[in-house]
XYZ file of N, CA and C in Angstrom:
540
model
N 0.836 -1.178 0.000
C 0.000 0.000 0.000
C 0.884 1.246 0.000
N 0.396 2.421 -1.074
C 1.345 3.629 -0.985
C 0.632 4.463 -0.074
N 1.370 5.686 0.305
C 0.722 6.994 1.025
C 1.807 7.585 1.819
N 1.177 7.764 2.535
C 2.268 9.260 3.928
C 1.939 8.283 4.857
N 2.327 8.301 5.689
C 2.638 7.648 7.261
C 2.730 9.084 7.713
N 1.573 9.448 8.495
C 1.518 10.569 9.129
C 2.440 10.643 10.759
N 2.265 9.197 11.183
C 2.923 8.981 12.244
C 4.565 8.779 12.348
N 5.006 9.308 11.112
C 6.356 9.588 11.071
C 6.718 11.263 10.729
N 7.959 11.198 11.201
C 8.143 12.716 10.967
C 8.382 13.022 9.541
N 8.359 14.356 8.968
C 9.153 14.677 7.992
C 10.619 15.116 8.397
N 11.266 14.359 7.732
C 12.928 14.835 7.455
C 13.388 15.538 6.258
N 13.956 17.070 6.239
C 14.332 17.609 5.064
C 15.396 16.882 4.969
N 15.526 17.084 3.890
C 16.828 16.499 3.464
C 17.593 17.686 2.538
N 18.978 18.052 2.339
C 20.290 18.731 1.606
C 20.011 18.731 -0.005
N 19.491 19.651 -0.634
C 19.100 19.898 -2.245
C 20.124 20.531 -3.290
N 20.889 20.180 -3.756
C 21.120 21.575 -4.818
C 20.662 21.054 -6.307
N 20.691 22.597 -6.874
C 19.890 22.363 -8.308
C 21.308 23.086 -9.347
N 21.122 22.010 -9.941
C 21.951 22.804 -11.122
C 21.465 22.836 -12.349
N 21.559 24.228 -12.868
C 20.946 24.097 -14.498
C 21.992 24.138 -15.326
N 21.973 23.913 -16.609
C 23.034 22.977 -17.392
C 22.538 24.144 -18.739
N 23.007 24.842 -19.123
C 22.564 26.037 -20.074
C 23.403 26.787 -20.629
N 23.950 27.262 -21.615
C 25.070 28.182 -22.606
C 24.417 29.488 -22.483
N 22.670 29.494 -22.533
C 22.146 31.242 -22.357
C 21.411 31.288 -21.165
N 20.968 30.476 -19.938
C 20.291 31.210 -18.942
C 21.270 31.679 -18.057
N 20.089 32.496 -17.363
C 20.770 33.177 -15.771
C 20.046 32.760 -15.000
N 20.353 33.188 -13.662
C 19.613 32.946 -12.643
C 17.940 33.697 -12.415
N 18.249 34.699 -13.320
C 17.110 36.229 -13.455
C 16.078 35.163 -14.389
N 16.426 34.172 -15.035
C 15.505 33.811 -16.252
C 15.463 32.303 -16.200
N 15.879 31.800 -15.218
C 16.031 30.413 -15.380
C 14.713 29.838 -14.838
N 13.559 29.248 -15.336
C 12.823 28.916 -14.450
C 12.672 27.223 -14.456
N 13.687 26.392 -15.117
C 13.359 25.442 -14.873
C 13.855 24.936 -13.267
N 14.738 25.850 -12.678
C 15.489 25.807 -11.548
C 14.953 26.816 -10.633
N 13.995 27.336 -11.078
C 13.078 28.426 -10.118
C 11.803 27.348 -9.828
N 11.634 26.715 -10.722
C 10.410 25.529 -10.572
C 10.640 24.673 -9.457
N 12.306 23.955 -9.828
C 12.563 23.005 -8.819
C 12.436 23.562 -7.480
N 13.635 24.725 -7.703
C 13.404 25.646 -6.271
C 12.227 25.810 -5.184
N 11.468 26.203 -5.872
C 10.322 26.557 -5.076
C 9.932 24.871 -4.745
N 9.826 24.069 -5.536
C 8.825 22.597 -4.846
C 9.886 22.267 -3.660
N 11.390 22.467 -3.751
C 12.272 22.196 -2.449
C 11.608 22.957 -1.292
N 11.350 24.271 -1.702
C 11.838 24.865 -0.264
C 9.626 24.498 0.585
N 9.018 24.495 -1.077
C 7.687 24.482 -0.320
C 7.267 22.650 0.422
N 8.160 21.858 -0.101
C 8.202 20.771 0.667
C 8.862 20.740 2.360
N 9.752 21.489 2.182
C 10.453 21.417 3.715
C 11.855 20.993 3.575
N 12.052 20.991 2.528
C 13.316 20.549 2.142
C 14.569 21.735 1.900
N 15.901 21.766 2.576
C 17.128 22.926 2.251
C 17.575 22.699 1.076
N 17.485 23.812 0.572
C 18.112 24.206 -0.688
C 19.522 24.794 -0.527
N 20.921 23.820 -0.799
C 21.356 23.967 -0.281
C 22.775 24.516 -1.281
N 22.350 24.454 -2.109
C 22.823 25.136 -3.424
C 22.578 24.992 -4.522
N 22.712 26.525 -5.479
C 21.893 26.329 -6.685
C 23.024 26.764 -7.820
N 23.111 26.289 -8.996
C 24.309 26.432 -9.901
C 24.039 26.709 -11.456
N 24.264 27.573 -12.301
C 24.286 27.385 -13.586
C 25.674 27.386 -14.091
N 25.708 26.129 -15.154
C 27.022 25.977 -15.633
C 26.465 26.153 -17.280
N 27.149 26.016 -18.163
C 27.044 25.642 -19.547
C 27.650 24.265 -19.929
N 26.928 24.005 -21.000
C 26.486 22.873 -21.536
C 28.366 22.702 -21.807
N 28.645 21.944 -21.129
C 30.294 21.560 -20.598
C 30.361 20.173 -20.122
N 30.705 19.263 -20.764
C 30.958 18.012 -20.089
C 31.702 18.079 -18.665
N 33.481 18.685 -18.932
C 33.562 18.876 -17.297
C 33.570 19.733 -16.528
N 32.856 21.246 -16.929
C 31.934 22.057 -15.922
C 30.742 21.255 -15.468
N 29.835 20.258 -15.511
C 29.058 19.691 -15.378
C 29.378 19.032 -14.371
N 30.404 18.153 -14.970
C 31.106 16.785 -13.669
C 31.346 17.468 -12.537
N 32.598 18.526 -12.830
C 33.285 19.047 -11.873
C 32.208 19.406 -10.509
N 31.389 20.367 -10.986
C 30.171 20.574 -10.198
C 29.416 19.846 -9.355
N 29.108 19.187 -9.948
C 28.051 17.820 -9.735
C 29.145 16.991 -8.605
N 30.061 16.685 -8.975
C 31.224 16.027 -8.043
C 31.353 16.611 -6.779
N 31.345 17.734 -7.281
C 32.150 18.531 -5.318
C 30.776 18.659 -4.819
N 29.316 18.869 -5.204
C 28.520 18.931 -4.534
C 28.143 17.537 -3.649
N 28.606 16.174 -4.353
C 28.349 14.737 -3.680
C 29.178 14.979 -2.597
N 30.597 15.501 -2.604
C 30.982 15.394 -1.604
C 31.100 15.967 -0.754
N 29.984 17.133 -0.344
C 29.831 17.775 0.313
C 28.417 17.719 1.474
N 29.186 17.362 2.532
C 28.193 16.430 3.482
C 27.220 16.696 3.156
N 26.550 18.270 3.442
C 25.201 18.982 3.496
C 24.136 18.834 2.597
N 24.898 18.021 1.655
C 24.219 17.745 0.228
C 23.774 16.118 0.169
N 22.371 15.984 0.189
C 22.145 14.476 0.330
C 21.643 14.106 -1.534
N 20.963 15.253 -2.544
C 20.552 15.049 -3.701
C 20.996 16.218 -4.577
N 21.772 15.616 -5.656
C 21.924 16.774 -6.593
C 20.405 16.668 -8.064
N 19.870 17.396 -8.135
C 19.156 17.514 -9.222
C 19.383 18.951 -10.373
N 20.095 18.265 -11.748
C 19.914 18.825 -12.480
C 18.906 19.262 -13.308
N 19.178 19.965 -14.119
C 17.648 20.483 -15.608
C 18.882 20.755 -16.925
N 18.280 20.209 -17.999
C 18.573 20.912 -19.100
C 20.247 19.761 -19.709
N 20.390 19.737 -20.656
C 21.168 18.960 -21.602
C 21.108 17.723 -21.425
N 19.904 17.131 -21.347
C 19.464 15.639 -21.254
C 19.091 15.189 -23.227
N 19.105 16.055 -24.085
C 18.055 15.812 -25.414
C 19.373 15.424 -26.344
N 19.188 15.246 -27.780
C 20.036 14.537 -28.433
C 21.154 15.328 -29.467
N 21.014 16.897 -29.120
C 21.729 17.901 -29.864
C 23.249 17.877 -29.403
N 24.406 18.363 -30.702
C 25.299 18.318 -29.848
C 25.832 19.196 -28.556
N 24.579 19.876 -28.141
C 26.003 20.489 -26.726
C 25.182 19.800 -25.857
N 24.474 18.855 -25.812
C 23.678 17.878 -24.665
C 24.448 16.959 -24.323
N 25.149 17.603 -23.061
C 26.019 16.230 -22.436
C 25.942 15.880 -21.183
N 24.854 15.979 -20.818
C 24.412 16.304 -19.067
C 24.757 14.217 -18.836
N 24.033 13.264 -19.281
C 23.996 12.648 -18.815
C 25.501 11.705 -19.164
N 26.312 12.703 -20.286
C 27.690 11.190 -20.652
C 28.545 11.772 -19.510
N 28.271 13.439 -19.543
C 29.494 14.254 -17.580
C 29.138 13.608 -16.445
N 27.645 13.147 -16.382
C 27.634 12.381 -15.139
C 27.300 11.028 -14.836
N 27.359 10.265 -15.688
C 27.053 8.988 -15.721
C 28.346 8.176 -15.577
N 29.408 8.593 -15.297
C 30.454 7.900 -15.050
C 30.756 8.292 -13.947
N 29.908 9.369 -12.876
C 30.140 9.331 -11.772
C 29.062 8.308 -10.869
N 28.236 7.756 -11.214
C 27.360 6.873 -10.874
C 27.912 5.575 -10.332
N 28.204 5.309 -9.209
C 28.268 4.355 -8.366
C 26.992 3.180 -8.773
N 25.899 3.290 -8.198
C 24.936 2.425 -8.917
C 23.861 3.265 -9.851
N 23.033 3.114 -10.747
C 22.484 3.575 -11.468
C 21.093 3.178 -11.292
N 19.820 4.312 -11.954
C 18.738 3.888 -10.944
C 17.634 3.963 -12.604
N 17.682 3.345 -13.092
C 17.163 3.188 -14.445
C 15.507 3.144 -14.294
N 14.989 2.517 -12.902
C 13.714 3.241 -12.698
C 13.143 4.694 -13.024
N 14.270 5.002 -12.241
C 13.699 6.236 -12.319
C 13.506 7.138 -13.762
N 14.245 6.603 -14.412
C 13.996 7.070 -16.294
C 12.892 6.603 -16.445
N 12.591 5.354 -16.326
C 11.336 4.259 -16.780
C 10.125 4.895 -16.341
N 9.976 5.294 -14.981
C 8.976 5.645 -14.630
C 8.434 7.290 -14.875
N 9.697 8.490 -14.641
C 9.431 9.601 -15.768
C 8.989 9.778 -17.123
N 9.165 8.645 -17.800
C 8.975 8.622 -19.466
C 7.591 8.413 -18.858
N 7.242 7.245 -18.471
C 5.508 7.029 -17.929
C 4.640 8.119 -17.926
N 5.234 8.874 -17.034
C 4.749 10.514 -16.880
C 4.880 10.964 -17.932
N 5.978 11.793 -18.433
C 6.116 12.393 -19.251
C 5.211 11.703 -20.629
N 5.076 10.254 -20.649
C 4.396 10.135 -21.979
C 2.766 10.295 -21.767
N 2.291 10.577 -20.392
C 1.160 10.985 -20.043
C 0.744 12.451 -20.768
N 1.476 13.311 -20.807
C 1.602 14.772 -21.298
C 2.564 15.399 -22.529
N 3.162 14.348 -23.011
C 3.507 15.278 -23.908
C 3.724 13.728 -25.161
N 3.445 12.529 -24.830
C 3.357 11.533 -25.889
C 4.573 10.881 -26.147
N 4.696 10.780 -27.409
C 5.963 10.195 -27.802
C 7.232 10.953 -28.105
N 7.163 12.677 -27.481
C 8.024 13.242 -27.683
C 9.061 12.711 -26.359
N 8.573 12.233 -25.401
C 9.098 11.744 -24.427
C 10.750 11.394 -24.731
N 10.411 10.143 -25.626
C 11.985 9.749 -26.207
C 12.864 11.022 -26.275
N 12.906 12.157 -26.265
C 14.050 13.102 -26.909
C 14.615 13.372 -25.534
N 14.264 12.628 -24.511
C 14.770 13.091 -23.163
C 15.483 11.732 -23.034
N 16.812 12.214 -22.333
C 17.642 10.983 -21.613
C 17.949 11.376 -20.061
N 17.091 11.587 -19.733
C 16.743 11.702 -18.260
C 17.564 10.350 -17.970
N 18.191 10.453 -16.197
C 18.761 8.886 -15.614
C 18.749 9.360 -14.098
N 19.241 8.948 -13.649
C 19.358 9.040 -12.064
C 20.557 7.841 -11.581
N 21.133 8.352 -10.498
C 21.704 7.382 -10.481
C 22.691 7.437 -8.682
N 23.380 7.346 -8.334
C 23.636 7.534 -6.768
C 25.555 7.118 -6.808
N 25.870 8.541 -6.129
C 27.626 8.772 -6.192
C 28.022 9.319 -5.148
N 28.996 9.056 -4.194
C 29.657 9.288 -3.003
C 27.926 9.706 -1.697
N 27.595 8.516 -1.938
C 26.421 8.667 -1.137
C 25.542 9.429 -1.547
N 25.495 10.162 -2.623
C 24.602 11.456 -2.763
C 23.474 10.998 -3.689
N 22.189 11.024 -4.240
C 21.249 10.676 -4.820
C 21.758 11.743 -6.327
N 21.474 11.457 -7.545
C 21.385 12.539 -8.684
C 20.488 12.726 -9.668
N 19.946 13.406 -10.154
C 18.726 13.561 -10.884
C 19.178 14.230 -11.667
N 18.874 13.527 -13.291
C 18.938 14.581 -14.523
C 18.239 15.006 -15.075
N 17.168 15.480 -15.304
C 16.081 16.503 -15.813
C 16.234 16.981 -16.765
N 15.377 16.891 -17.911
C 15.261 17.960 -18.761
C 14.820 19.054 -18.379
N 15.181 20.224 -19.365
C 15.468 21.447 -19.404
C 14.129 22.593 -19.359
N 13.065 21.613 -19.455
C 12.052 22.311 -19.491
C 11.451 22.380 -17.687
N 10.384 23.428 -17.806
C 10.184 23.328 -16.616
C 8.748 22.017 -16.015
N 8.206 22.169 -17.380
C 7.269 21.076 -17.360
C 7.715 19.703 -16.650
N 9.153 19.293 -17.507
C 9.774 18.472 -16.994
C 10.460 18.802 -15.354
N 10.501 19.530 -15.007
C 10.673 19.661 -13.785
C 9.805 19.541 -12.773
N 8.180 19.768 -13.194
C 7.467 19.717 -12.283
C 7.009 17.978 -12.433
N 7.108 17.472 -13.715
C 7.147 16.121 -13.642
C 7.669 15.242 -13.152
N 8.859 15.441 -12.718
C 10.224 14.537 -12.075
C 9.537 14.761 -10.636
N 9.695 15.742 -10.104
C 9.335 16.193 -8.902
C 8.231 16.226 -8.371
N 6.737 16.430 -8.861
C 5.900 15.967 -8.723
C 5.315 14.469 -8.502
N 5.646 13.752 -9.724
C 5.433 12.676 -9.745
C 6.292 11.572 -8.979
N 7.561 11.739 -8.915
C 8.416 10.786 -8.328
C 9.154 11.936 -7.064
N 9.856 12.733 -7.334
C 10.875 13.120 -5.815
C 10.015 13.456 -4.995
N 9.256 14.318 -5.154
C 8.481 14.863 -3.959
C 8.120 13.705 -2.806
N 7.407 12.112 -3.238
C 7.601 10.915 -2.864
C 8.382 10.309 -2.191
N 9.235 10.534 -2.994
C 11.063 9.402 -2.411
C 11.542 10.223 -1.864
N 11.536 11.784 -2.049
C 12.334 12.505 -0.884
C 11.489 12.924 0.406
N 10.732 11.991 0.666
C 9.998 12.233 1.886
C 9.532 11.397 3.251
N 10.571 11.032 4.149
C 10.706 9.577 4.937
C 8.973 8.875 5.207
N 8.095 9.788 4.957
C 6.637 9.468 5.347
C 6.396 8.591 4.097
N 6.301 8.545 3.655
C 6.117 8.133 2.135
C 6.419 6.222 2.114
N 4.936 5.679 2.280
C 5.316 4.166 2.146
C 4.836 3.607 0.645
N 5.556 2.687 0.672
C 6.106 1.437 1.424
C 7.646 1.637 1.952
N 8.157 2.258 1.001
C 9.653 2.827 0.809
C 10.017 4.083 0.254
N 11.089 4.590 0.762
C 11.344 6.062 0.116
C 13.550 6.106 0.595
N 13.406 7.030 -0.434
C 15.000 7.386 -0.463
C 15.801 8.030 0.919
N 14.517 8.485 1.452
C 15.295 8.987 2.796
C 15.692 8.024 3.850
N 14.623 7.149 3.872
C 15.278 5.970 5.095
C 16.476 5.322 4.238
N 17.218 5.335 3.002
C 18.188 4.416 2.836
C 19.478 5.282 2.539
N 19.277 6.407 3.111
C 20.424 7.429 2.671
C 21.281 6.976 3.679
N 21.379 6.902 5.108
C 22.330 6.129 6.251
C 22.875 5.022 5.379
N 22.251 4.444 3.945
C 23.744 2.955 3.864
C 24.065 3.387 2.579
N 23.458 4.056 1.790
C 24.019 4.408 0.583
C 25.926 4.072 0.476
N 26.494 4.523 1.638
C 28.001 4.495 1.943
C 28.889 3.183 2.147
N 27.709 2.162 2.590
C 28.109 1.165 3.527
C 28.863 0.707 2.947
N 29.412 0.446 1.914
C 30.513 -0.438 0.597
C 31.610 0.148 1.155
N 31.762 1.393 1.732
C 32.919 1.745 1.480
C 33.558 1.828 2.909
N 32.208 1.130 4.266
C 32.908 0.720 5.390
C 33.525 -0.597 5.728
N 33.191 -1.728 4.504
C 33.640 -2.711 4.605
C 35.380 -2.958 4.723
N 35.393 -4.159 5.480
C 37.320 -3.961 5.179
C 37.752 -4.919 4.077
């Protein structure tokens, strides 16, 4: 059975958003004003927000120091997920992926093919989990932002949330690397 478990607390959890763009700013970016706001109106810290350009390793680089930065439990990107050449969001970070979470593509396209059809395919949305940190790649639109987040994070980033959710398994995400 899904739902909230009211009889558990909410736990925020550590957010940053990065948008992945050659022409936005922060003044105009709203696929990262979208995310923004569902973080902070969930209860969740926003705990940094980034625009880089469509840069394989401005992308990584970014995305990297934010995993390893305690305060940060999920990085979610927007934008260079589609099949043009300066779209390299998912080849900069997919080799930082410890395990890879291919659900979570599977089940966005679901959505996404709810609303916008078979344009769905032009997105290579992935997700995937690196130095403990959760990562989300998003397309660039904001639609797609309220889709990812709506439909799936808002969910998994919320310990109430049964049967299972991403917050109770963030304590072992690491555990591989306490073994001797």
């Amino acid at each position: 059975m899904t739902g909230t478990k009211d009889d558990r607390p909410f736990i925020p959890v550590g957010i940053a958003i990065l948008t992945v763009s050659d022409t936005r700013t922060l003044a105009d970016d709203k696929s990262g004003d979208t995310l923004q706001a569902r973080v902070l109106d969930t209860g969740h810290r926003l705990q940094a927000r980034a625009i880089v350009p469509d840069d394989r390793k401005a992308i990584h680089d970014q995305v990297e120091a934010w995993t390893l930065d305690a305060a940060i439990d999920v990085v979610i990107t927007t934008g260079g997920t589609g099949f043009t050449g300066r779209d390299v969001t998912p080849e900069a970070l997919e080799p930082l992926f410890e395990k890879r979470m291919d659900g979570f593509s599977e089940v966005f396209h679901r959505i996404s093919y709810d609303k916008i059809g078979t344009s769905t395919i032009q997105s290579r949305a992935t997700g995937g989990v690196a130095n403990a940190t959760f990562i989300f790649v998003l397309p660039g639109s904001p639609g797609a932002c309220r889709d990812a987040w709506d439909g799936i994070l808002r969910q998994q980033l919320d310990y109430r949330h049964m049967p299972c959710n991403f917050v109770e398994i963030m304590p072992r995400l690491s555990e591989h690397l306490k073994r001797g």
